[in-house]
């Protein structure tokens, strides 16, 4: 049996570790530039706040009056994620870190009748040691384990086993909820009368192959309880890719910083390609030397709506982040690019624009992302509307980026676990 | 804090897990590693900063760095970080009748005796504190 451990509302949970007053309240985390909700507490979900909801559009609604909206703090989330993964790594010789808040563990060494208790204790340990609540799905295959974890969250239980999907309540779930079934495949399946997971399990593999290729037939086999998707065990740090360097001489020009950041992004992309992963979060950090001689480290991150590996998109976002961090009066001594929340590219989706030229497309996507426009909205845009988006971003199609993009006011918590200056304060009396 | 029905015996030690390197060992050249000495369980250890002087007589002063371990089961007599009504406090855990109180270490400050309306939980146990002097 294997397990999928999935953190509950991960970014919100991280914030709650150091801010107990956020417990029990509707809390959301906003994407960079305070655009959309990228994480919601259970209380926020209950108010009807949808994932990816552009916050500025809905924040004035009376029902959202009590919602606490925080800017994303990727330094914190990355560090807490590393802790969770290290705790989990102690429990199995085979671990695959699937994303910033999910990991697969091979638990075949545990006796089947002890699995549920073991999983409950695993959850208790992560909650006690790191402060993050997780749900555990147990199943013979990765695809079923993912479904099981979802059931655990839905049912409000710490751990859930799923072996025979036909006999289980999980069989009633929609095929669209199955890992590996994309929206296009879901539509095709539903058109053929395959609506539920149980029906999917009864589908002959040959039919699945015909409908959706190897991806779908493999998924069906997995749902039937036959493991086809192997563990991706990467001995190197699976959680992030980083490239940075101290400068030979202090840098004051934005253009020079851009060139350096592009170089670091390049190195990260090469490593990502080698490891066949895509990233969901990109962070740029700069270290400045202040007039008094001390050093100040600043970082800014952005979470994409999906895992990306397109170099031009990554460059475009890195450059924007650099621009927004840059201050004319400071001299910079170090910079770096960090990619978090990595996922193997076999499950990443393609880019949204297939016909536009690479550079323009990347600029469009970056502009849209940073303006807080959702991926699905872009799908529906005509070329004319795309030009409008570019105009919003202040970009003439075909030109380089206008570099005076101003970030909105941020409500970001301190870097509690990655900066000595930001440690949580404890009253002695 | 957990009482597992099945012992959670780690299969692999922290050294084998991917991440931030082998922090349980001294440095490669054998030099003493203060971090490894003071941080017993890295995944469960957090650093915090003490504010105020109500724990002065316990040797914790304003501005001291606290090494807080969430995996240690709290016992009476230990210095703990507690969350009382959503605020962090560092106090000594002491028995009081059938329950506990959070004791200050300075006669000028009262102990915390949580009442029925208060919410209290132990966030972690202070294993060490670090005091730095002006260089």
PDB file of C-alpha atoms in Angstrom, chain A residues 427-429, chain B residues 53-55 84 89-92 96 101-114:
ATOM      1  CA  UNK A 427       6.021  37.738  25.541  1.00  0.00           C
ATOM      2  CA  UNK A 428       7.636  36.816  28.804  1.00  0.00           C
ATOM      3  CA  UNK A 429       4.845  38.403  30.790  1.00  0.00           C
TER       4      UNK A 429
ATOM      5  CA  UNK B  53      11.737  40.574  31.537  1.00  0.00           C
ATOM      6  CA  UNK B  54       9.206  38.526  33.469  1.00  0.00           C
ATOM      7  CA  UNK B  55      11.394  35.419  33.015  1.00  0.00           C
ATOM      8  CA  UNK B  84      -2.948  31.986  25.792  1.00  0.00           C
ATOM      9  CA  UNK B  89       4.001  33.547  26.089  1.00  0.00           C
ATOM     10  CA  UNK B  90       7.166  31.945  27.417  1.00  0.00           C
ATOM     11  CA  UNK B  91       6.631  30.714  30.962  1.00  0.00           C
ATOM     12  CA  UNK B  92       7.573  27.903  33.294  1.00  0.00           C
ATOM     13  CA  UNK B  96      -1.392  23.671  40.457  1.00  0.00           C
ATOM     14  CA  UNK B 101      -0.279  27.314  35.810  1.00  0.00           C
ATOM     15  CA  UNK B 102       2.189  29.262  33.716  1.00  0.00           C
ATOM     16  CA  UNK B 103       4.667  30.790  36.122  1.00  0.00           C
ATOM     17  CA  UNK B 104       6.673  33.940  35.683  1.00  0.00           C
ATOM     18  CA  UNK B 105      10.209  34.189  37.003  1.00  0.00           C
ATOM     19  CA  UNK B 106      10.154  37.719  38.333  1.00  0.00           C
ATOM     20  CA  UNK B 107       8.342  38.822  41.523  1.00  0.00           C
ATOM     21  CA  UNK B 108       7.021  41.895  39.700  1.00  0.00           C
ATOM     22  CA  UNK B 109       4.952  39.781  37.320  1.00  0.00           C
ATOM     23  CA  UNK B 110       1.953  37.525  38.055  1.00  0.00           C
ATOM     24  CA  UNK B 111       1.632  33.921  36.985  1.00  0.00           C
ATOM     25  CA  UNK B 112      -0.940  33.035  34.351  1.00  0.00           C
ATOM     26  CA  UNK B 113      -3.733  30.933  35.742  1.00  0.00           C
ATOM     27  CA  UNK B 114      -6.033  30.286  32.799  1.00  0.00           C
TER      28      UNK B 114
END
